[in-house]
mmCIF file of C-alpha atoms in Angstrom:
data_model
loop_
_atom_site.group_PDB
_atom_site.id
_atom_site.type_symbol
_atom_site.label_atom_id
_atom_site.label_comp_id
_atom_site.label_asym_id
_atom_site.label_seq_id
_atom_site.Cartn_x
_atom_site.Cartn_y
_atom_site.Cartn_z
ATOM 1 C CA UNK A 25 0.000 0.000 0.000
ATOM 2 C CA UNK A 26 1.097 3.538 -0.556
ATOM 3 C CA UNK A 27 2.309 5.717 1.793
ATOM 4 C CA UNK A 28 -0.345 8.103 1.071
ATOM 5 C CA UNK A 29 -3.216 6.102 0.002
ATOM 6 C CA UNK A 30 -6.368 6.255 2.174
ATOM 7 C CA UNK A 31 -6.087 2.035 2.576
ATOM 8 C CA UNK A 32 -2.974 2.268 4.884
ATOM 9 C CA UNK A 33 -4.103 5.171 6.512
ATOM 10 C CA UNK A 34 -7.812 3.497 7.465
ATOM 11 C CA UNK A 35 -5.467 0.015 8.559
ATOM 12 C CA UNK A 36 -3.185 2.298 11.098
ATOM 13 C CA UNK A 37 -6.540 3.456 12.694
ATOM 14 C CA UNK A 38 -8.349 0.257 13.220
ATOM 15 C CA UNK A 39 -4.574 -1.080 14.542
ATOM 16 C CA UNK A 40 -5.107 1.744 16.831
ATOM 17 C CA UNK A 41 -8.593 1.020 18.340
ATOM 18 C CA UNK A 42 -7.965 -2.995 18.101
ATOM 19 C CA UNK A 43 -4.576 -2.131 20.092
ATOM 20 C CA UNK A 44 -6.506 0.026 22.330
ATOM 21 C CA UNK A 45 -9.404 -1.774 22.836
ATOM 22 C CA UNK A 46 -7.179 -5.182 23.814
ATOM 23 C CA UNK A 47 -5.255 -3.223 26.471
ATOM 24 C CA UNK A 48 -8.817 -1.981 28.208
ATOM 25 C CA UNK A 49 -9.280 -6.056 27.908
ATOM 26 C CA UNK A 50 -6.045 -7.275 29.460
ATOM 27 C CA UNK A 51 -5.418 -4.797 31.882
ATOM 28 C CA UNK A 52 -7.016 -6.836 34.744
ATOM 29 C CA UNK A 53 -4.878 -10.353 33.880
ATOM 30 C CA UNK A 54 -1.619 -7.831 34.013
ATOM 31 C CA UNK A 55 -2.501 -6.383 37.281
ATOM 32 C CA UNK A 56 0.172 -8.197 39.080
ATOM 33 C CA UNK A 57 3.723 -7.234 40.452
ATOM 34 C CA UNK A 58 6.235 -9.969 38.918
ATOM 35 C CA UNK A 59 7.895 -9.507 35.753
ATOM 36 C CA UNK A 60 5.385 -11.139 33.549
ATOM 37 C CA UNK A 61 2.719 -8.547 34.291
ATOM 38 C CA UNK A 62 4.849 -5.796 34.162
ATOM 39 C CA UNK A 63 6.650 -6.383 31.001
ATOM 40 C CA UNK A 64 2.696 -6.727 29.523
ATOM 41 C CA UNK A 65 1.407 -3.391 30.589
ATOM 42 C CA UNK A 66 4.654 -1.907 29.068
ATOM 43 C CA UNK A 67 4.154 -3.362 25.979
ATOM 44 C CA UNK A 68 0.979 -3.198 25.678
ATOM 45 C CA UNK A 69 1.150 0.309 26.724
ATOM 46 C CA UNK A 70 4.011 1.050 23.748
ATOM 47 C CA UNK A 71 1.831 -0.754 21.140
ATOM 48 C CA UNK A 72 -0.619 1.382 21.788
ATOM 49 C CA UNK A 73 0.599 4.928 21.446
ATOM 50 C CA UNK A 74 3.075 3.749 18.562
ATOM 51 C CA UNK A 75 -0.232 2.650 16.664
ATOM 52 C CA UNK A 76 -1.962 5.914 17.462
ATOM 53 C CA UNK A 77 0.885 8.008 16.979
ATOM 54 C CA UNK A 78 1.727 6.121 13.396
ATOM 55 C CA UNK A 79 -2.726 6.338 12.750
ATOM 56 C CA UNK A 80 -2.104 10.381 13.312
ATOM 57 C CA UNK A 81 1.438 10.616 11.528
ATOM 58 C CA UNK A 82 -0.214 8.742 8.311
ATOM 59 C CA UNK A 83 -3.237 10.801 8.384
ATOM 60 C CA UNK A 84 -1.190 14.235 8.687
ATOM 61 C CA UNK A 85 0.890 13.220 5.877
ATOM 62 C CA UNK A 86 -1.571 12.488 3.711
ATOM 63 C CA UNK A 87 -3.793 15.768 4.151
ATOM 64 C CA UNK A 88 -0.081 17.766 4.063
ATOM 65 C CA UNK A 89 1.634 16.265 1.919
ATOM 66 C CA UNK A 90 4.868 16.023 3.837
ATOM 67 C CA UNK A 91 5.952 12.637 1.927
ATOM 68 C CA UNK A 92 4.466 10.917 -1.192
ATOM 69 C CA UNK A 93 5.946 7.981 -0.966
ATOM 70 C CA UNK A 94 7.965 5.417 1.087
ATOM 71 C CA UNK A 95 11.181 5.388 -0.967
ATOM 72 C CA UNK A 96 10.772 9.732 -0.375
ATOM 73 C CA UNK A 97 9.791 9.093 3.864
ATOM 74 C CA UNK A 98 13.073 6.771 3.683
ATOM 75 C CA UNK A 99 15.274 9.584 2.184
ATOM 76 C CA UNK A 100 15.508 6.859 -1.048
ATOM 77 C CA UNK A 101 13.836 8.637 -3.157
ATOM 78 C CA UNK A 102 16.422 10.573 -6.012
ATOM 79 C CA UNK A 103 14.730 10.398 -9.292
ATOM 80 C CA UNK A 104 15.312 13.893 -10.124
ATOM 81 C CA UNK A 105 18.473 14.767 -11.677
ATOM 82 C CA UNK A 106 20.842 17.642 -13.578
ATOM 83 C CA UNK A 107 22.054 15.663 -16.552
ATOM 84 C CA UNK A 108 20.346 16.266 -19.719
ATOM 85 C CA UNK A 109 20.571 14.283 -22.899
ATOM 86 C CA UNK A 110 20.585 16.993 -25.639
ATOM 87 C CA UNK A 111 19.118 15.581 -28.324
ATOM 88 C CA UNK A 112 16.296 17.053 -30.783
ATOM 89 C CA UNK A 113 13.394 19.240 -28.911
ATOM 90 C CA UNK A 114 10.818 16.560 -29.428
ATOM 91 C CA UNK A 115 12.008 14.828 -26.829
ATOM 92 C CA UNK A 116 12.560 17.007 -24.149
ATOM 93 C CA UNK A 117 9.074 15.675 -22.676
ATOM 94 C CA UNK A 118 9.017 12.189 -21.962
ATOM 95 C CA UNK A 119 5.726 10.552 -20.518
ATOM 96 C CA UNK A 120 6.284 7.693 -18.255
ATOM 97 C CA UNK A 121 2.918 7.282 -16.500
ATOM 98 C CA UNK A 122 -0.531 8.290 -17.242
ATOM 99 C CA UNK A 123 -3.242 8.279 -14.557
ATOM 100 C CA UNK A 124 -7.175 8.673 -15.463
ATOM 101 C CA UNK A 125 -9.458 10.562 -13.592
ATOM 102 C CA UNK A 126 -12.758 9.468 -12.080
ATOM 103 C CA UNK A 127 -15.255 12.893 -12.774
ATOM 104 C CA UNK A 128 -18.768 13.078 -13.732
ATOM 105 C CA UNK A 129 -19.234 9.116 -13.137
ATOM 106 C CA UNK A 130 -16.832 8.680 -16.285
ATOM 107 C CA UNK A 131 -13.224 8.203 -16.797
ATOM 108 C CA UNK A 132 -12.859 9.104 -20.209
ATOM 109 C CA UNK A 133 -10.369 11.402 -21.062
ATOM 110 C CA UNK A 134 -12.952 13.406 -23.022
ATOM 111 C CA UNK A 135 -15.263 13.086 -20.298
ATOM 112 C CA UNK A 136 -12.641 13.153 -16.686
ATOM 113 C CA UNK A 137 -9.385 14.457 -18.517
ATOM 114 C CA UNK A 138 -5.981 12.609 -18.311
ATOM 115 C CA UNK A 139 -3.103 13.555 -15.689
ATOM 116 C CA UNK A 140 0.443 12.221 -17.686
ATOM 117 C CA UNK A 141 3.793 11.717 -15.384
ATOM 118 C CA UNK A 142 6.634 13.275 -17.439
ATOM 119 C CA UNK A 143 10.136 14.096 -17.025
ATOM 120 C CA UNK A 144 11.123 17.160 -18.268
ATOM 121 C CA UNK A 145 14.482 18.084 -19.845
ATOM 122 C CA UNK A 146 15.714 21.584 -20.184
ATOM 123 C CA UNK A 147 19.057 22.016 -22.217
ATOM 124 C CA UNK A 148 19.798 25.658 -21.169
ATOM 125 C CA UNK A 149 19.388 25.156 -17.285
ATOM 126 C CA UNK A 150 20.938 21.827 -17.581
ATOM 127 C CA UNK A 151 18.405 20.574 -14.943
ATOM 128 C CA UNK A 152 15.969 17.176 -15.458
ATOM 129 C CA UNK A 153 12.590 17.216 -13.609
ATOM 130 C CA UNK A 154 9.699 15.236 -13.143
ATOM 131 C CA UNK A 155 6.146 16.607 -13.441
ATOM 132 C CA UNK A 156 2.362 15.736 -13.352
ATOM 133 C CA UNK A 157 0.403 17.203 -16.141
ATOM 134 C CA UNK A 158 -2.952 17.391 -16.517
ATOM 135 C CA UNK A 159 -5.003 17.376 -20.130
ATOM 136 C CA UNK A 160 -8.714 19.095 -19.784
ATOM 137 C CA UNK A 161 -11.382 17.033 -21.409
ATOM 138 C CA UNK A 162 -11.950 19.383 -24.191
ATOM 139 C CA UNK A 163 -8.137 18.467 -25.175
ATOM 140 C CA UNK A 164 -9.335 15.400 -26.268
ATOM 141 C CA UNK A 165 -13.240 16.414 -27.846
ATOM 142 C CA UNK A 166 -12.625 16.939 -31.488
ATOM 143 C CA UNK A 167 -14.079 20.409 -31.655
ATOM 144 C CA UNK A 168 -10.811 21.363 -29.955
ATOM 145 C CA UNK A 169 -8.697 19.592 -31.869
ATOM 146 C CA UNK A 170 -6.723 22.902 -33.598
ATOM 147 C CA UNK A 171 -7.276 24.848 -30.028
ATOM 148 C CA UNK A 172 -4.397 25.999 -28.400
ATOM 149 C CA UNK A 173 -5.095 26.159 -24.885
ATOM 150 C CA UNK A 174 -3.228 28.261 -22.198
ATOM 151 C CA UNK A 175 -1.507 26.848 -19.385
ATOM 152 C CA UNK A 176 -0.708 27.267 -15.695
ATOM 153 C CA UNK A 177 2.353 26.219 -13.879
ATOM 154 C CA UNK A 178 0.973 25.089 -10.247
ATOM 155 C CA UNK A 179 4.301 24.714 -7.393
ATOM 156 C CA UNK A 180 4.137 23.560 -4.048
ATOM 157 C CA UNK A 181 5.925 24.599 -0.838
ATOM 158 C CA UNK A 182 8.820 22.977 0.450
ATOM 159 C CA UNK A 183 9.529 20.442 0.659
ATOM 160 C CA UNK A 184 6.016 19.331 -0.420
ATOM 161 C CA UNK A 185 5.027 16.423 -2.609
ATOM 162 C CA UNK A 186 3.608 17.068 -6.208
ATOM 163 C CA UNK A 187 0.886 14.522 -5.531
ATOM 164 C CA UNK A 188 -0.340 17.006 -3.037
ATOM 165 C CA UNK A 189 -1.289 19.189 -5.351
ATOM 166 C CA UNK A 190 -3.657 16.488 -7.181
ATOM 167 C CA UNK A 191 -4.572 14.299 -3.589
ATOM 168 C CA UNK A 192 -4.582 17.222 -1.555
ATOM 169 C CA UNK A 193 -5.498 20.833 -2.669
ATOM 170 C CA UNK A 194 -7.010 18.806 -5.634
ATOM 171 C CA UNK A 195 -6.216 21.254 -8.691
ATOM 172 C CA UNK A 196 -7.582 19.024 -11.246
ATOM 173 C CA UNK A 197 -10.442 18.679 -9.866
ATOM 174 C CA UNK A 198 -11.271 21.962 -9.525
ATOM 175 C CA UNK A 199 -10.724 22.897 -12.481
ATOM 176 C CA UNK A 200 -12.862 20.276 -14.148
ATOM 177 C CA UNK A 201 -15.850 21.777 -11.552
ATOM 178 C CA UNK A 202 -14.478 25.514 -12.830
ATOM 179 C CA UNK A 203 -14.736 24.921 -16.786
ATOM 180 C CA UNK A 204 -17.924 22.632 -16.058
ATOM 181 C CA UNK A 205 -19.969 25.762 -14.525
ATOM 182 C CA UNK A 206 -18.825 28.216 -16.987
ATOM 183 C CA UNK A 207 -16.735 30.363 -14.742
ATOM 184 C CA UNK A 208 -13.082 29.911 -16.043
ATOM 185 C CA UNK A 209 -11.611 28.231 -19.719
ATOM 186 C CA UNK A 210 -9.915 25.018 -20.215
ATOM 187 C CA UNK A 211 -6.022 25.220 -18.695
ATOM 188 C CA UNK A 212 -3.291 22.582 -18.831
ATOM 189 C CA UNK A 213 -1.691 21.862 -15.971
ATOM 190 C CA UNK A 214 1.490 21.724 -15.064
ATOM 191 C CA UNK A 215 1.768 20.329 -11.759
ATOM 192 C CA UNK A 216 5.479 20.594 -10.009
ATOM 193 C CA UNK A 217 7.124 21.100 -6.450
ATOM 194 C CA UNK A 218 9.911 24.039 -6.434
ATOM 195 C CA UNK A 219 12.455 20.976 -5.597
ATOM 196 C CA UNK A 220 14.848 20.366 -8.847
ATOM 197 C CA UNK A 221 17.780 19.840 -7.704
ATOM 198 C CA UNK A 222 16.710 17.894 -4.030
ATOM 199 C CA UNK A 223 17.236 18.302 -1.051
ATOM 200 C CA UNK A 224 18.224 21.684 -1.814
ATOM 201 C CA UNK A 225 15.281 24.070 -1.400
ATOM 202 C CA UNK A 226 16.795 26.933 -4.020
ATOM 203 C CA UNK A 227 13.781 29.299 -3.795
ATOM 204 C CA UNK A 228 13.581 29.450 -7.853
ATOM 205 C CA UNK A 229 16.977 31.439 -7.740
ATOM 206 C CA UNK A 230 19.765 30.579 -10.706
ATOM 207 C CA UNK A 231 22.385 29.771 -7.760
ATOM 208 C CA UNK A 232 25.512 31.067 -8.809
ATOM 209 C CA UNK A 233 27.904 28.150 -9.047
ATOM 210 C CA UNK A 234 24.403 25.931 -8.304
ATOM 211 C CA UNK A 235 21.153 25.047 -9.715
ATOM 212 C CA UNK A 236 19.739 27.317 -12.038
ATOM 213 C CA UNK A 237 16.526 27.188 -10.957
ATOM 214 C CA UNK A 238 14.843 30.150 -12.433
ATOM 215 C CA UNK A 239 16.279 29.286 -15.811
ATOM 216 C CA UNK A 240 14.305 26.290 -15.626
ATOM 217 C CA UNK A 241 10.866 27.400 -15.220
ATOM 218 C CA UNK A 242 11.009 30.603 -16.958
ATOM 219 C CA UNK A 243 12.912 29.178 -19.735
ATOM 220 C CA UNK A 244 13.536 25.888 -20.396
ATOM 221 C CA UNK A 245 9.556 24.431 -19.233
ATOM 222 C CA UNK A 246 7.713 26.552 -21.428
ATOM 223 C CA UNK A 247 8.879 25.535 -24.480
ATOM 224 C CA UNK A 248 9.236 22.380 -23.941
ATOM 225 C CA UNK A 249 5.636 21.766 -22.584
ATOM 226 C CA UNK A 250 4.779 23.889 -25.796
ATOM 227 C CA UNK A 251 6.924 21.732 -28.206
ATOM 228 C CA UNK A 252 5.146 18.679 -26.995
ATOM 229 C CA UNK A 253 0.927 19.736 -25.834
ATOM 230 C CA UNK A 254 -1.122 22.007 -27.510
ATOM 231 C CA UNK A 255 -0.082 25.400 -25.335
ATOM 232 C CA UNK A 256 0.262 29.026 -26.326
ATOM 233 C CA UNK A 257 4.140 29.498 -26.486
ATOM 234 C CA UNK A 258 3.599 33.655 -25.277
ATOM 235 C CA UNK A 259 3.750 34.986 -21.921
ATOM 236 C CA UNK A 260 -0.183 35.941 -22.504
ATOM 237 C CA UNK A 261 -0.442 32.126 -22.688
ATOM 238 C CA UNK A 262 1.196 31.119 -19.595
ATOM 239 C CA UNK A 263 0.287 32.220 -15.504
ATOM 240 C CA UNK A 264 1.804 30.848 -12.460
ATOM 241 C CA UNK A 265 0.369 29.752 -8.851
ATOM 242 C CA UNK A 266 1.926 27.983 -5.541
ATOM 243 C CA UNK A 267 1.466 28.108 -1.852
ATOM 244 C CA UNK A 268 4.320 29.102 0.820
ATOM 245 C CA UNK A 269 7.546 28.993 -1.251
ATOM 246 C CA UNK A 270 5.505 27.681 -4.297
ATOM 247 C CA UNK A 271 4.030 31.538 -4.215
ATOM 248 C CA UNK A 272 7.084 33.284 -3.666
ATOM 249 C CA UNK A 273 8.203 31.440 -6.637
ATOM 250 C CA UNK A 274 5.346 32.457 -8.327
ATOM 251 C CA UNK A 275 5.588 35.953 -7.888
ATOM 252 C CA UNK A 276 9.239 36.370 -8.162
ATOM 253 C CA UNK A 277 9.241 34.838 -11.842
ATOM 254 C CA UNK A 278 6.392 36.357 -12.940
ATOM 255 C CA UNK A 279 7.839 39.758 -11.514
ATOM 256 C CA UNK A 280 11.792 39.141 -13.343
ATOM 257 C CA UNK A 281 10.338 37.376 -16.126
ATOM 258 C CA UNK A 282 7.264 38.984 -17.538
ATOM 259 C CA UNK A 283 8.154 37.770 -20.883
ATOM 260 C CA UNK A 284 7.209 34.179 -19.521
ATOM 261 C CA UNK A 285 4.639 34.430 -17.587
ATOM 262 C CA UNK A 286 1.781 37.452 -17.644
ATOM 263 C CA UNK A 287 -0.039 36.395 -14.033
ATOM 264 C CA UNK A 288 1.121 35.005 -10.934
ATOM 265 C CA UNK A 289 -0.804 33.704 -7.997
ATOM 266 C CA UNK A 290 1.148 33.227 -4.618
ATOM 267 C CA UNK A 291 -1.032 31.651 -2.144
ATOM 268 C CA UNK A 292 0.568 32.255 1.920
ATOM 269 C CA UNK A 293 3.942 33.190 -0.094
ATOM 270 C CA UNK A 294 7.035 35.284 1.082
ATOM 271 C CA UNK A 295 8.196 38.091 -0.419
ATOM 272 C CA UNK A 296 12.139 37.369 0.143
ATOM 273 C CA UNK A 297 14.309 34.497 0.259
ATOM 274 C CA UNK A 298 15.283 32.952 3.425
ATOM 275 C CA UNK A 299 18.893 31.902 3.901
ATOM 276 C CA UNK A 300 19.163 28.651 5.928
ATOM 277 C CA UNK A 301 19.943 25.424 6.415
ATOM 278 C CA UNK A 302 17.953 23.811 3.665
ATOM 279 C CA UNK A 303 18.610 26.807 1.122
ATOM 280 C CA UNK A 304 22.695 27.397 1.975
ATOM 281 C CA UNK A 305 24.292 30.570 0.107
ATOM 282 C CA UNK A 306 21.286 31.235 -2.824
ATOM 283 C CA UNK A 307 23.565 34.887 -3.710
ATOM 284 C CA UNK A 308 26.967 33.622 -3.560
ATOM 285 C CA UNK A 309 27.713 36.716 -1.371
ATOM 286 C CA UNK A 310 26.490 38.941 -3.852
ATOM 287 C CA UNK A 311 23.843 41.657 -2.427
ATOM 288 C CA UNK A 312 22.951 42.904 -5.656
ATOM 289 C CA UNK A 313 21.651 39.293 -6.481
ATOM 290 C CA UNK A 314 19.835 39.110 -3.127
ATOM 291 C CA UNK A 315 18.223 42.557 -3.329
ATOM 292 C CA UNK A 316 16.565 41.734 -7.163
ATOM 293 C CA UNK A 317 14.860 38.663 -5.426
ATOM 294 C CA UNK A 318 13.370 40.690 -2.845
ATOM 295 C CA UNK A 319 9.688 41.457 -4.264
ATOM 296 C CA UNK A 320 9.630 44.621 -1.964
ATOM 297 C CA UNK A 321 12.836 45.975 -3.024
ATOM 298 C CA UNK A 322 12.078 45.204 -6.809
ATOM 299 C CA UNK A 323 8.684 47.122 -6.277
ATOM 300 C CA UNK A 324 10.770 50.515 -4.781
ATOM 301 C CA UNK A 325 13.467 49.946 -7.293
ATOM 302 C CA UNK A 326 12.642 48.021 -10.755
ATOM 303 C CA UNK A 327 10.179 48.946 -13.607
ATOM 304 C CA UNK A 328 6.787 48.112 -12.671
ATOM 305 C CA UNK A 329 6.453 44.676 -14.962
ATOM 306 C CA UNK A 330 2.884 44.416 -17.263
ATOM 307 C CA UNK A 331 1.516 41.371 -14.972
ATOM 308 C CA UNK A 332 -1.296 40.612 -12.632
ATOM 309 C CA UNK A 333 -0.421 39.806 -9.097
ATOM 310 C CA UNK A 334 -2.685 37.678 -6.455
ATOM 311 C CA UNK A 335 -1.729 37.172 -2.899
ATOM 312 C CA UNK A 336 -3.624 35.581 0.321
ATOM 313 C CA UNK A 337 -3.307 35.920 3.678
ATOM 314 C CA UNK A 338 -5.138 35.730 6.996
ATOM 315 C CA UNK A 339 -5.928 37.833 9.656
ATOM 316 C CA UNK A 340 -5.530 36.044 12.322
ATOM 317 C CA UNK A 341 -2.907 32.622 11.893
ATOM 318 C CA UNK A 342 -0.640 33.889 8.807
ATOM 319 C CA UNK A 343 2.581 35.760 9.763
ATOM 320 C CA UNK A 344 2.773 37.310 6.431
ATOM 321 C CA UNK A 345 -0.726 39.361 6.879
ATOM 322 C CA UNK A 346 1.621 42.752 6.950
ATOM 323 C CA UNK A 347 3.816 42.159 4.856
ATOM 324 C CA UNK A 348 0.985 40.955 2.225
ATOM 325 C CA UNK A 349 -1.147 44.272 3.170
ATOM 326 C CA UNK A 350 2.346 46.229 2.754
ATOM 327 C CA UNK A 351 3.024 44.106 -0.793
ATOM 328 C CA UNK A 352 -0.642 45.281 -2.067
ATOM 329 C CA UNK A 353 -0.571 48.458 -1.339
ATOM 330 C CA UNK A 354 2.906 49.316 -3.210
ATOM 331 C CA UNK A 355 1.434 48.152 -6.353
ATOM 332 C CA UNK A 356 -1.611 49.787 -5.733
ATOM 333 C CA UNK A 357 0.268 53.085 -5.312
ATOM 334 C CA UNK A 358 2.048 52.153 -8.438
ATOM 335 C CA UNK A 359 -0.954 51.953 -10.198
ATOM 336 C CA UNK A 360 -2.455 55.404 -9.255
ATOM 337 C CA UNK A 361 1.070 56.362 -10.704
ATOM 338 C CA UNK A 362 -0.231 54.561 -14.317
ATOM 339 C CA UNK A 363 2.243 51.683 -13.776
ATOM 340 C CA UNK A 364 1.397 48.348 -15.547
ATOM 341 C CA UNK A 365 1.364 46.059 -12.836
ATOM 342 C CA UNK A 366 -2.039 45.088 -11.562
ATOM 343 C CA UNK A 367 -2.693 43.366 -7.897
ATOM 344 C CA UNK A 368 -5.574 41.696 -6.148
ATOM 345 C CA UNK A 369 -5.800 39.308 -3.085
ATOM 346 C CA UNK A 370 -7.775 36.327 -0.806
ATOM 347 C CA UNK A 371 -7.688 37.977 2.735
ATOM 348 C CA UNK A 372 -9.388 35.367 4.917
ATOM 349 C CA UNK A 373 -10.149 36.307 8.877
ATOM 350 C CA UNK A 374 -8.721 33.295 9.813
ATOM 351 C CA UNK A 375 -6.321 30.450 8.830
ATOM 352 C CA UNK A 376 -3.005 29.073 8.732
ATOM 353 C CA UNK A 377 -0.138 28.516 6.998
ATOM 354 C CA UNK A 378 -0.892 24.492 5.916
ATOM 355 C CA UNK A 379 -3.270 22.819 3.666
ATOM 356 C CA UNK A 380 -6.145 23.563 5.258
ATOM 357 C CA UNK A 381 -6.373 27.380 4.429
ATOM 358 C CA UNK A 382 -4.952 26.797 0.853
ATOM 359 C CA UNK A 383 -8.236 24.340 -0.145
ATOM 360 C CA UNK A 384 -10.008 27.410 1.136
ATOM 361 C CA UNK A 385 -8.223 29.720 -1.488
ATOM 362 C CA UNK A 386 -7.305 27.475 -4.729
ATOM 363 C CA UNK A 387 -10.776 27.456 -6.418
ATOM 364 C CA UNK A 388 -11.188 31.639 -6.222
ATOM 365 C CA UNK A 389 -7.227 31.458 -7.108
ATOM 366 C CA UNK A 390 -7.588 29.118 -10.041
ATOM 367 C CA UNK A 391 -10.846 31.076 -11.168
ATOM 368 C CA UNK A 392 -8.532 34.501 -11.085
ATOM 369 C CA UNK A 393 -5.498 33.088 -12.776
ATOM 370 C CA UNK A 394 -7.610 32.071 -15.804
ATOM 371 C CA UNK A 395 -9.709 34.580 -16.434
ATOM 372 C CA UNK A 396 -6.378 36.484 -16.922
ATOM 373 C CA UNK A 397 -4.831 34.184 -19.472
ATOM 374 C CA UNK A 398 -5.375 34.095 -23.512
ATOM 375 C CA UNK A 399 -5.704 30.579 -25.566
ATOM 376 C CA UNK A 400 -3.894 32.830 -28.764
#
């Protein structure tokens, strides 16, 4: 059974209560002072909380996200890579896995859609990555057949699991419910964590002397998710979204890189990078680099970029409510100035920073992000 798969996660509980339920039992035969009795109630004390302390771990990490597999729980797990094969641009998307979708009690991919596992190869970053992409049904009807449909890149946090993304905060399904009711057009997905080059968390940043990141997905994915799907090859074509560092990435590329993507969703993001143990030296020293990948500074310092912006926050449980209320109203000021760059936002009263919040915000996020993207 999978590490996330609702099976396993149903077994640890019914361990739990069978465990718990047998110790109620027994307790009276291991009421005695010897070193029988005493070694049972220990035991059957351990069994216990292990089995209800493994039923709430596999739970957690299933609604969270924290591990999507055993091979990635065991620190196994090291599919991605850096080495590309350069060979001719037709292959720089390989599918290895496709996955059908249960929706509207069909599975058709011109009824549910069709998610495809692919690894992705990008010559100029030098960087190999595996993805989840999803096809709309109306890729597949033949009244779209000479459509070219726009596409989203979706990130999670770190260290996060892709499958979160379709398991969890359910993207594909919500944007089969979106383009069902009429309130937003057909989008591929493009379904990644921020995670290249693991363990490293690089924040999207070209590391000097490291993983260039950035390069990657402002660069190298495009076109080669355009080369091999029916997707618009502009920037008008292409949006970004993410939660936590997934946003910040968001933001950030859409913010340097305007030419790639034309809106940006960053759901709980940052606005800077941090600098510890799991990032190391992004800058390599250099405070110019780490002052152009602070969205503040860019905003008091850069030309305003032609993109939309979306950011959420909470009230109450977010620590980046003031810096998000400080973020909106820059660009707002910018705007009243005739500056290009447009902003709106999810302020909730209440929520926090996990996965929670985020199913509270993707739907009005994925609605937003499409109504500002062109199929031409």
């Amino acid at each position: 059974m999978g590490l996330t798969s609702n099976n396993i996660v149903i077994a640890a509980a019914v361990a739990a209560l069978l465990l718990f339920a047998a110790t109620i039992w027994l307790w009276p035969r291991l009421a005695g002072r010897g070193v029988a009795p005493v070694l049972g109630r220990f035991g059957m004390l351990l069994g216990t909380q292990l089995s209800v302390f493994m039923a709430f771990g596999l739970f957690a990490n299933q609604s969270f996200g924290f591990y999507g597999s055993w091979s990635d729980l065991l620190g196994t797990q090291d599919e991605p890579g850096v080495v590309v094969d350069h060979d001719t641009p037709g292959t720089r998307v390989r599918v290895t896995e496709t996955r059908h979708l249960a929706m509207d009690g069909g599975s058709a991919p011109r009824i549910a859609g069709r998610i495809e596992k692919v690894k992705i190869q990008g010559p100029v970053s030098g960087i190999a990555s595996p993805a989840y992409i999803y096809l709309p049904p109306e890729y597949f009807r033949p009244e779209y057949a000479r459509r070219t449909f726009p596409a989203a890149l979706v990130l999670t946090g770190y260290p996060g699991t892709t499958e979160a993304l379709i398991n969890g905060l359910k993207y594909p399904q919500h944007s089969h419910k979106l383009v069902k009711t009429g309130r937003m057009q057909p989008l591929v997905l493009v379904m990644m964590r921020p995670t290249v080059a693991p363990p490293r968390d690089t924040e999207c940043v070209d590391v000097p002397g490291g993983p260039r990141t950035e390069t990657f997905f402002t660069k190298d994915l495009p076109k080669a998710v355009a080369d091999h799907y029916r997707v618009g090859k502009r920037a008008r074509n292409w949006g970004v979204i993410g939660n936590s560092t997934g946003g910040y990435c968001a933001l950030k590329m859409a913010m340097r890189h305007p030419d790639a993507f034309s809106a940006a969703a960053g759901l709980s993001p940052s606005y800077q990078a941090p600098i510890d143990a799991t990032t190391g030296d992004l800058f390599g020293g250099s405070e110019r680099l780490e002052r152009e990948n602070d969205l503040m500074w860019r905003l008091d310092h850069k030309p305003a970029p032609p993109v939309s912006l979306l950011v959420s926050s909470s009230e109450h449980g977010e620590q980046n409510y003031k810096d998000t209320v400080r973020f909106v109203n820059k660009v707002k000021r910018l705007n009243r100035r005739g500056e290009p760059t447009r902003i709106s936002s999810i302020i909730l009263s209440t929520g926090g920073h996990n996965f929670n919040t985020w199913k509270r915000e993707v739907p009005a996020a994925l609605e937003w992000l499409g109504g500002r993207l062109a199929d031409r």
